Amino acid sequence: MNVGIYLRKSRGEDEVQDLAKHRDYLLKIAEDKGWKVKLYEEIASSQHYLERPALQQMLKDIEHREIDTILVYAPDRLSRKDVHFLTILDHLLQYGINKIYIKDTEYDLTSPHIRTQLSIMAVLAQAEYMLIAQRMSEGKMRSAEKGRWNGGTIKFGYTTNEENQLVINESDYPLAREIVDRLLQGFSYHSIAKNFAERGIRTKRGKVWTTASLGDWFNSPTLRGHTSYKIKGKEIFTPNTHEAIVSEAEYQAIKKLQENRENNFKKKKNNVSHWLSGVLTCSVCGWSKKVQIDTKKGNKFYIRKCKSIVEDDFGNLIPCPSIGCKSDIVEDTIREYVLRYRDSLKEDLQHLLETDVTLLKAKKSENVKQLQKELDKLELRNEHLLEDLQDRIITREEFQTAKKKNTEKKENIQAKLRDAKLQLQEIDVSVSYSQLQYAETLINRWDDLSHEDKNRLIKMLFQRIEYTRLDRGAKPELDIIPM
């Protein structure tokens, strides 16, 4: 007999339901009875049985007569919702499956009493699951309040003892302290991660240390001897539950060093050395083109060649072929383009003065309401489709086809609705007029502007400026894309 074994676990059941144990248990039953088995396994909620891929595949295989019966660990694995559960049983009967197996017990689906019994079992299993989940949650909360480890990934530098309390891992401790000592010396996460990569040092899971993983590790209260858990939205913080790797004084000192470094970086970032900084994008690799000053050649500015890696036409990794040039060549081209932009700005200013804001807002608001109505109609149509399927007015194939069309329409309407709402929010003529006036003032004073003001104006007027130069004998080409 060909038997389909269906296994399901909800995401919230990680410690209540064990798929591996259920699988082994059911496979043993099938082996003892000499059945041929096909496994259907997934992690999904029981609330929306039509959106469970493994269950839908099993139902398809039943329609194609590839399965003679099904075997499950408990009725609620099919569904905890009685209407969905009975719909699935009806589907089985429709395609000639008159009996199912729950563990090693056979149930006759043609008997109304058995169907009622199974439905009640599914509801009771739901109640039992909720009770177990609540008890486990309460147990975790009590455990967290006592400072015990509650599961999850143990932070590098620690392990657990027999009482499930965190203790120092002697083999990891030297490296953990090395990270802390380097941070106290002013090293950044990036430099530490780079150093570890060069030395071949990996995390416990064999992964490369990164800026993110180092930051996540160091900022955890676990390293300072505290435990912190979030259970059902409630945070339980218990101080001084185990030996610390980082003292509070060391932690505060390192955070101060990091804050100072970040402030210095922001100041440096705001001080634009040249107005082309962060403006040009390489058309080949997509990275920002760097601008540097050459003190040996009369303090002239140059656009540097790219140092990134790209794929050639054959899939080989090569250095980006984009080369640099003297900055004044690009400066003159952009200056001419900006000065020609004045006429366009004057037209935009005049258009704003003539705009009837009230009428414009009313039109945009009506558009938003109309799109929302269309979205509501689609939601209602989906509900009616589900009812038609459950009442057997339409087949499952007709349901899936109609639902797919509705989903495509819904995504299209949602995208239009987002744009319409954004346009409605952005209608502020006074703000737009002030911005355009400011831009016009800067353009009129272009030759006297500082590097910072020129840089600000360019970013105000244009989305990006793509730079292309692949041959030293050619002038750079610029593709200027306005806002």
mmCIF file of C-alpha atoms in Angstrom, residues 67-348:
data_model
loop_
_atom_site.group_PDB
_atom_site.id
_atom_site.type_symbol
_atom_site.label_atom_id
_atom_site.label_comp_id
_atom_site.label_asym_id
_atom_site.label_seq_id
_atom_site.Cartn_x
_atom_site.Cartn_y
_atom_site.Cartn_z
ATOM 1 C CA ILE A 67 -1.483 7.487 -2.533
ATOM 2 C CA ASP A 68 -3.867 4.913 -1.063
ATOM 3 C CA THR A 69 -4.135 6.381 2.438
ATOM 4 C CA ILE A 70 -2.442 8.841 4.788
ATOM 5 C CA LEU A 71 -0.681 8.454 8.123
ATOM 6 C CA VAL A 72 -0.423 11.323 10.643
ATOM 7 C CA TYR A 73 0.802 11.657 14.220
ATOM 8 C CA ALA A 74 -2.387 13.406 15.414
ATOM 9 C CA PRO A 75 -5.561 14.890 13.855
ATOM 10 C CA ASP A 76 -4.456 18.471 14.576
ATOM 11 C CA ARG A 77 -1.449 17.965 12.257
ATOM 12 C CA LEU A 78 -3.942 18.183 9.371
ATOM 13 C CA SER A 79 -5.718 21.170 10.911
ATOM 14 C CA ARG A 80 -6.894 22.429 14.280
ATOM 15 C CA LYS A 81 -9.790 24.297 12.698
ATOM 16 C CA ASP A 82 -12.818 21.979 12.530
ATOM 17 C CA VAL A 83 -14.154 23.442 9.263
ATOM 18 C CA HIS A 84 -10.783 22.984 7.558
ATOM 19 C CA PHE A 85 -10.315 19.538 9.081
ATOM 20 C CA LEU A 86 -13.673 18.304 7.760
ATOM 21 C CA THR A 87 -12.979 19.865 4.335
ATOM 22 C CA ILE A 88 -9.760 17.855 4.096
ATOM 23 C CA LEU A 89 -11.609 14.655 5.088
ATOM 24 C CA ASP A 90 -14.247 15.373 2.401
ATOM 25 C CA HIS A 91 -11.461 15.764 -0.148
ATOM 26 C CA LEU A 92 -10.007 12.373 0.837
ATOM 27 C CA LEU A 93 -13.402 10.696 0.487
ATOM 28 C CA GLN A 94 -13.997 12.376 -2.875
ATOM 29 C CA TYR A 95 -10.897 10.682 -4.295
ATOM 30 C CA GLY A 96 -11.518 7.237 -2.875
ATOM 31 C CA ILE A 97 -9.651 7.299 0.442
ATOM 32 C CA ASN A 98 -12.086 5.815 2.957
ATOM 33 C CA LYS A 99 -9.701 5.339 5.854
ATOM 34 C CA ILE A 100 -6.751 7.124 7.415
ATOM 35 C CA TYR A 101 -4.240 6.152 10.091
ATOM 36 C CA ILE A 102 -3.483 8.214 13.171
ATOM 37 C CA LYS A 103 -0.372 6.612 14.627
ATOM 38 C CA ASP A 104 -1.159 2.867 14.365
ATOM 39 C CA THR A 105 -4.970 3.187 14.618
ATOM 40 C CA GLU A 106 -7.213 2.931 11.552
ATOM 41 C CA TYR A 107 -10.212 5.281 11.217
ATOM 42 C CA ASP A 108 -13.133 4.740 8.816
ATOM 43 C CA LEU A 109 -14.002 8.070 7.175
ATOM 44 C CA THR A 110 -17.356 6.822 5.874
ATOM 45 C CA SER A 111 -18.700 6.711 9.443
ATOM 46 C CA PRO A 112 -20.274 10.015 10.601
ATOM 47 C CA HIS A 113 -19.445 9.075 14.215
ATOM 48 C CA ILE A 114 -15.754 8.604 13.368
ATOM 49 C CA ARG A 115 -15.638 11.933 11.517
ATOM 50 C CA THR A 116 -17.172 13.676 14.533
ATOM 51 C CA GLN A 117 -14.736 11.889 16.849
ATOM 52 C CA LEU A 118 -11.741 12.981 14.745
ATOM 53 C CA SER A 119 -12.977 16.565 14.639
ATOM 54 C CA ILE A 120 -13.309 16.631 18.435
ATOM 55 C CA MET A 121 -9.825 15.109 18.763
ATOM 56 C CA ALA A 122 -8.387 17.945 16.619
ATOM 57 C CA VAL A 123 -10.076 20.606 18.782
ATOM 58 C CA LEU A 124 -8.925 18.933 22.009
ATOM 59 C CA ALA A 125 -5.372 18.670 20.629
ATOM 60 C CA GLN A 126 -5.444 22.431 19.990
ATOM 61 C CA ALA A 127 -6.513 23.077 23.603
ATOM 62 C CA GLU A 128 -3.823 20.690 24.882
ATOM 63 C CA TYR A 129 -1.140 22.377 22.763
ATOM 64 C CA MET A 130 -2.105 25.823 24.087
ATOM 65 C CA LEU A 131 -1.934 24.512 27.674
ATOM 66 C CA ILE A 132 1.508 22.929 27.120
ATOM 67 C CA ALA A 133 2.789 26.079 25.388
ATOM 68 C CA GLN A 134 1.557 28.232 28.276
ATOM 69 C CA ARG A 135 3.238 25.980 30.856
ATOM 70 C CA MET A 136 6.498 25.993 28.916
ATOM 71 C CA SER A 137 6.369 29.785 28.625
ATOM 72 C CA GLU A 138 5.790 30.126 32.372
ATOM 73 C CA GLY A 139 8.621 27.662 33.028
ATOM 74 C CA LYS A 140 10.957 29.673 30.809
ATOM 75 C CA MET A 141 10.032 32.868 32.624
ATOM 76 C CA ARG A 142 10.770 31.307 36.031
ATOM 77 C CA SER A 143 14.028 29.886 34.684
ATOM 78 C CA ALA A 144 15.025 33.290 33.255
ATOM 79 C CA GLU A 145 14.263 35.023 36.551
ATOM 80 C CA LYS A 146 16.708 32.602 38.224
ATOM 81 C CA GLY A 147 19.360 33.497 35.638
ATOM 82 C CA ARG A 148 19.457 30.115 33.921
ATOM 83 C CA TRP A 149 20.146 29.690 30.224
ATOM 84 C CA ASN A 150 16.861 29.330 28.348
ATOM 85 C CA GLY A 151 18.064 27.925 25.043
ATOM 86 C CA GLY A 152 19.298 29.461 21.823
ATOM 87 C CA THR A 153 22.868 30.071 20.731
ATOM 88 C CA ILE A 154 25.285 30.430 23.641
ATOM 89 C CA LYS A 155 27.534 33.461 23.278
ATOM 90 C CA PHE A 156 31.150 32.836 22.323
ATOM 91 C CA GLY A 157 33.254 32.478 25.471
ATOM 92 C CA TYR A 158 30.594 30.595 27.460
ATOM 93 C CA THR A 159 29.143 27.134 27.942
ATOM 94 C CA THR A 160 26.578 25.688 30.374
ATOM 95 C CA ASN A 161 26.969 23.464 33.415
ATOM 96 C CA GLU A 162 24.691 20.675 34.664
ATOM 97 C CA GLU A 163 22.333 23.209 36.264
ATOM 98 C CA ASN A 164 21.930 25.004 32.943
ATOM 99 C CA GLN A 165 23.836 28.054 34.157
ATOM 100 C CA LEU A 166 26.400 29.904 32.066
ATOM 101 C CA VAL A 167 30.060 29.368 32.895
ATOM 102 C CA ILE A 168 33.295 30.471 31.202
ATOM 103 C CA ASN A 169 34.454 28.251 28.329
ATOM 104 C CA GLU A 170 38.187 27.956 29.025
ATOM 105 C CA SER A 171 39.120 27.168 25.415
ATOM 106 C CA ASP A 172 37.264 30.213 24.006
ATOM 107 C CA TYR A 173 38.137 32.667 26.807
ATOM 108 C CA PRO A 174 41.616 33.761 25.543
ATOM 109 C CA LEU A 175 40.226 34.786 22.158
ATOM 110 C CA ALA A 176 37.213 36.478 23.770
ATOM 111 C CA ARG A 177 39.545 38.548 25.940
ATOM 112 C CA GLU A 178 41.728 39.340 22.918
ATOM 113 C CA ILE A 179 38.692 40.923 21.228
ATOM 114 C CA VAL A 180 37.966 43.009 24.348
ATOM 115 C CA ASP A 181 41.613 44.076 24.727
ATOM 116 C CA ARG A 182 41.794 45.148 21.061
ATOM 117 C CA LEU A 183 38.603 47.189 21.446
ATOM 118 C CA LEU A 184 40.107 48.882 24.532
ATOM 119 C CA GLN A 185 43.154 49.777 22.397
ATOM 120 C CA GLY A 186 40.865 51.572 19.935
ATOM 121 C CA PHE A 187 40.642 48.937 17.204
ATOM 122 C CA SER A 188 37.372 48.853 15.235
ATOM 123 C CA TYR A 189 35.179 45.801 14.657
ATOM 124 C CA HIS A 190 36.203 45.934 10.988
ATOM 125 C CA SER A 191 39.951 45.794 11.729
ATOM 126 C CA ILE A 192 39.487 42.940 14.243
ATOM 127 C CA ALA A 193 37.347 40.949 11.794
ATOM 128 C CA LYS A 194 39.947 41.503 9.054
ATOM 129 C CA ASN A 195 42.760 40.366 11.359
ATOM 130 C CA PHE A 196 40.829 37.213 12.331
ATOM 131 C CA ALA A 197 40.145 36.431 8.667
ATOM 132 C CA GLU A 198 43.867 36.695 7.856
ATOM 133 C CA ARG A 199 44.696 34.389 10.787
ATOM 134 C CA GLY A 200 41.994 31.891 9.808
ATOM 135 C CA ILE A 201 40.058 32.346 13.062
ATOM 136 C CA ARG A 202 36.387 31.370 12.770
ATOM 137 C CA THR A 203 33.311 31.478 14.976
ATOM 138 C CA LYS A 204 32.049 28.348 16.780
ATOM 139 C CA ARG A 205 29.929 27.541 13.737
ATOM 140 C CA GLY A 206 32.890 27.836 11.401
ATOM 141 C CA LYS A 207 31.809 31.163 9.918
ATOM 142 C CA VAL A 208 33.982 34.209 9.271
ATOM 143 C CA TRP A 209 33.854 36.882 11.959
ATOM 144 C CA THR A 210 32.203 40.044 10.621
ATOM 145 C CA THR A 211 31.643 43.588 11.864
ATOM 146 C CA ALA A 212 28.000 42.676 12.567
ATOM 147 C CA SER A 213 28.767 39.435 14.435
ATOM 148 C CA LEU A 214 31.433 41.137 16.587
ATOM 149 C CA GLY A 215 29.078 44.020 17.407
ATOM 150 C CA ASP A 216 26.234 41.655 18.285
ATOM 151 C CA TRP A 217 28.558 39.597 20.499
ATOM 152 C CA PHE A 218 30.136 42.518 22.370
ATOM 153 C CA ASN A 219 26.876 44.392 23.029
ATOM 154 C CA SER A 220 25.152 41.372 24.565
ATOM 155 C CA PRO A 221 24.540 41.762 28.329
ATOM 156 C CA THR A 222 25.635 38.106 28.632
ATOM 157 C CA LEU A 223 29.284 39.218 28.370
ATOM 158 C CA ARG A 224 28.815 41.535 31.362
ATOM 159 C CA GLY A 225 27.440 38.710 33.533
ATOM 160 C CA HIS A 226 23.706 39.336 33.039
ATOM 161 C CA THR A 227 20.927 37.332 31.379
ATOM 162 C CA SER A 228 18.190 38.894 29.279
ATOM 163 C CA TYR A 229 15.282 37.121 27.552
ATOM 164 C CA LYS A 230 12.225 38.226 25.663
ATOM 165 C CA ILE A 231 9.269 35.894 26.197
ATOM 166 C CA LYS A 232 5.928 36.838 24.598
ATOM 167 C CA GLY A 233 6.961 40.477 24.307
ATOM 168 C CA LYS A 234 8.105 40.698 27.930
ATOM 169 C CA GLU A 235 11.798 41.226 28.657
ATOM 170 C CA ILE A 236 13.216 39.505 31.724
ATOM 171 C CA PHE A 237 16.556 40.973 32.796
ATOM 172 C CA THR A 238 18.453 39.303 35.633
ATOM 173 C CA PRO A 239 21.756 40.953 36.663
ATOM 174 C CA ASN A 240 24.921 39.228 37.876
ATOM 175 C CA THR A 241 23.942 35.635 37.137
ATOM 176 C CA HIS A 242 27.349 34.381 35.957
ATOM 177 C CA GLU A 243 31.014 35.376 35.604
ATOM 178 C CA ALA A 244 31.568 38.315 33.250
ATOM 179 C CA ILE A 245 34.055 38.436 30.378
ATOM 180 C CA VAL A 246 33.758 42.240 30.122
ATOM 181 C CA SER A 247 33.459 44.432 33.218
ATOM 182 C CA GLU A 248 30.990 47.325 33.222
ATOM 183 C CA ALA A 249 33.913 49.794 33.365
ATOM 184 C CA GLU A 250 35.536 48.190 30.303
ATOM 185 C CA TYR A 251 32.211 48.178 28.447
ATOM 186 C CA GLN A 252 31.589 51.877 29.095
ATOM 187 C CA ALA A 253 35.186 52.773 28.121
ATOM 188 C CA ILE A 254 34.884 50.900 24.821
ATOM 189 C CA LYS A 255 31.474 52.459 24.046
ATOM 190 C CA LYS A 256 33.011 55.913 24.652
ATOM 191 C CA LEU A 257 35.887 55.142 22.268
ATOM 192 C CA GLN A 258 33.430 53.937 19.622
ATOM 193 C CA GLU A 259 31.239 57.017 20.074
ATOM 194 C CA ASN A 260 34.239 59.363 19.655
ATOM 195 C CA ARG A 261 35.378 57.486 16.543
ATOM 196 C CA GLU A 262 31.870 57.695 15.078
ATOM 197 C CA ASN A 263 31.645 61.448 15.759
ATOM 198 C CA ASN A 264 35.032 62.006 14.139
ATOM 199 C CA PHE A 265 33.927 59.988 11.117
ATOM 200 C CA LYS A 266 30.744 62.071 10.783
ATOM 201 C CA LYS A 267 32.749 65.315 10.943
ATOM 202 C CA LYS A 268 35.162 64.008 8.336
ATOM 203 C CA LYS A 269 32.268 62.853 6.149
ATOM 204 C CA ASN A 270 30.586 66.280 6.325
ATOM 205 C CA ASN A 271 33.814 68.065 5.346
ATOM 206 C CA VAL A 272 33.717 67.549 1.583
ATOM 207 C CA SER A 273 37.239 67.792 0.165
ATOM 208 C CA HIS A 274 35.881 68.156 -3.381
ATOM 209 C CA TRP A 275 32.344 68.723 -4.621
ATOM 210 C CA LEU A 276 32.500 65.609 -6.820
ATOM 211 C CA SER A 277 32.930 63.382 -3.733
ATOM 212 C CA GLY A 278 30.113 60.846 -3.586
ATOM 213 C CA VAL A 279 28.555 62.235 -6.766
ATOM 214 C CA LEU A 280 29.975 60.060 -9.554
ATOM 215 C CA THR A 281 29.018 56.382 -9.983
ATOM 216 C CA CYS A 282 31.027 53.971 -12.123
ATOM 217 C CA SER A 283 28.803 52.681 -14.943
ATOM 218 C CA VAL A 284 30.694 49.346 -14.971
ATOM 219 C CA CYS A 285 30.858 48.220 -11.321
ATOM 220 C CA GLY A 286 28.306 50.595 -9.774
ATOM 221 C CA TRP A 287 30.628 51.815 -7.016
ATOM 222 C CA SER A 288 31.133 55.479 -6.142
ATOM 223 C CA LYS A 289 34.165 57.082 -7.833
ATOM 224 C CA LYS A 290 36.753 58.451 -5.394
ATOM 225 C CA VAL A 291 38.272 61.933 -5.760
ATOM 226 C CA GLN A 292 41.764 62.582 -4.372
ATOM 227 C CA ILE A 293 44.291 65.410 -4.357
ATOM 228 C CA ASP A 294 47.818 64.969 -5.757
ATOM 229 C CA THR A 295 50.183 67.144 -3.726
ATOM 230 C CA LYS A 296 53.109 66.280 -6.022
ATOM 231 C CA LYS A 297 51.371 67.813 -9.031
ATOM 232 C CA GLY A 298 50.360 71.197 -7.706
ATOM 233 C CA ASN A 299 47.529 70.010 -5.441
ATOM 234 C CA LYS A 300 45.365 69.033 -8.417
ATOM 235 C CA PHE A 301 42.332 66.809 -7.969
ATOM 236 C CA TYR A 302 42.023 63.478 -9.760
ATOM 237 C CA ILE A 303 39.201 60.972 -10.134
ATOM 238 C CA ARG A 304 40.703 57.634 -9.102
ATOM 239 C CA LYS A 305 40.392 54.415 -11.052
ATOM 240 C CA CYS A 306 38.125 51.748 -9.592
ATOM 241 C CA LYS A 307 39.542 49.081 -7.292
ATOM 242 C CA SER A 308 36.512 46.794 -7.384
ATOM 243 C CA ILE A 309 36.192 43.355 -9.032
ATOM 244 C CA VAL A 310 33.704 42.598 -11.827
ATOM 245 C CA GLU A 311 32.843 39.678 -14.125
ATOM 246 C CA ASP A 312 33.873 39.780 -17.788
ATOM 247 C CA ASP A 313 31.758 38.385 -20.651
ATOM 248 C CA PHE A 314 33.067 34.881 -19.927
ATOM 249 C CA GLY A 315 32.255 34.941 -16.200
ATOM 250 C CA ASN A 316 35.873 35.514 -15.101
ATOM 251 C CA LEU A 317 36.607 37.880 -12.208
ATOM 252 C CA ILE A 318 38.712 40.874 -13.332
ATOM 253 C CA PRO A 319 39.567 44.349 -11.952
ATOM 254 C CA CYS A 320 37.017 46.982 -13.013
ATOM 255 C CA PRO A 321 38.299 48.438 -16.317
ATOM 256 C CA SER A 322 37.064 51.958 -15.492
ATOM 257 C CA ILE A 323 39.984 54.401 -15.266
ATOM 258 C CA GLY A 324 40.233 57.887 -13.771
ATOM 259 C CA CYS A 325 41.036 61.322 -15.118
ATOM 260 C CA LYS A 326 41.734 64.896 -14.080
ATOM 261 C CA SER A 327 38.734 66.211 -12.208
ATOM 262 C CA ASP A 328 38.566 69.530 -14.115
ATOM 263 C CA ILE A 329 37.404 67.714 -17.294
ATOM 264 C CA VAL A 330 34.353 66.385 -15.473
ATOM 265 C CA GLU A 331 33.873 69.628 -13.509
ATOM 266 C CA ASP A 332 33.464 71.698 -16.701
ATOM 267 C CA THR A 333 30.902 69.260 -18.181
ATOM 268 C CA ILE A 334 28.772 69.208 -15.026
ATOM 269 C CA ARG A 335 29.051 73.019 -14.611
ATOM 270 C CA GLU A 336 27.644 73.571 -18.118
ATOM 271 C CA TYR A 337 24.814 71.123 -17.438
ATOM 272 C CA VAL A 338 23.928 72.782 -14.117
ATOM 273 C CA LEU A 339 23.861 76.285 -15.639
ATOM 274 C CA ARG A 340 21.574 75.064 -18.447
ATOM 275 C CA TYR A 341 19.278 73.668 -15.727
ATOM 276 C CA ARG A 342 18.237 77.202 -14.670
ATOM 277 C CA ASP A 343 15.586 77.547 -17.390
ATOM 278 C CA SER A 344 13.970 74.274 -16.327
ATOM 279 C CA LEU A 345 13.884 75.461 -12.699
ATOM 280 C CA LYS A 346 12.134 78.704 -13.651
ATOM 281 C CA GLU A 347 9.439 76.704 -15.471
ATOM 282 C CA ASP A 348 8.977 74.476 -12.400
#
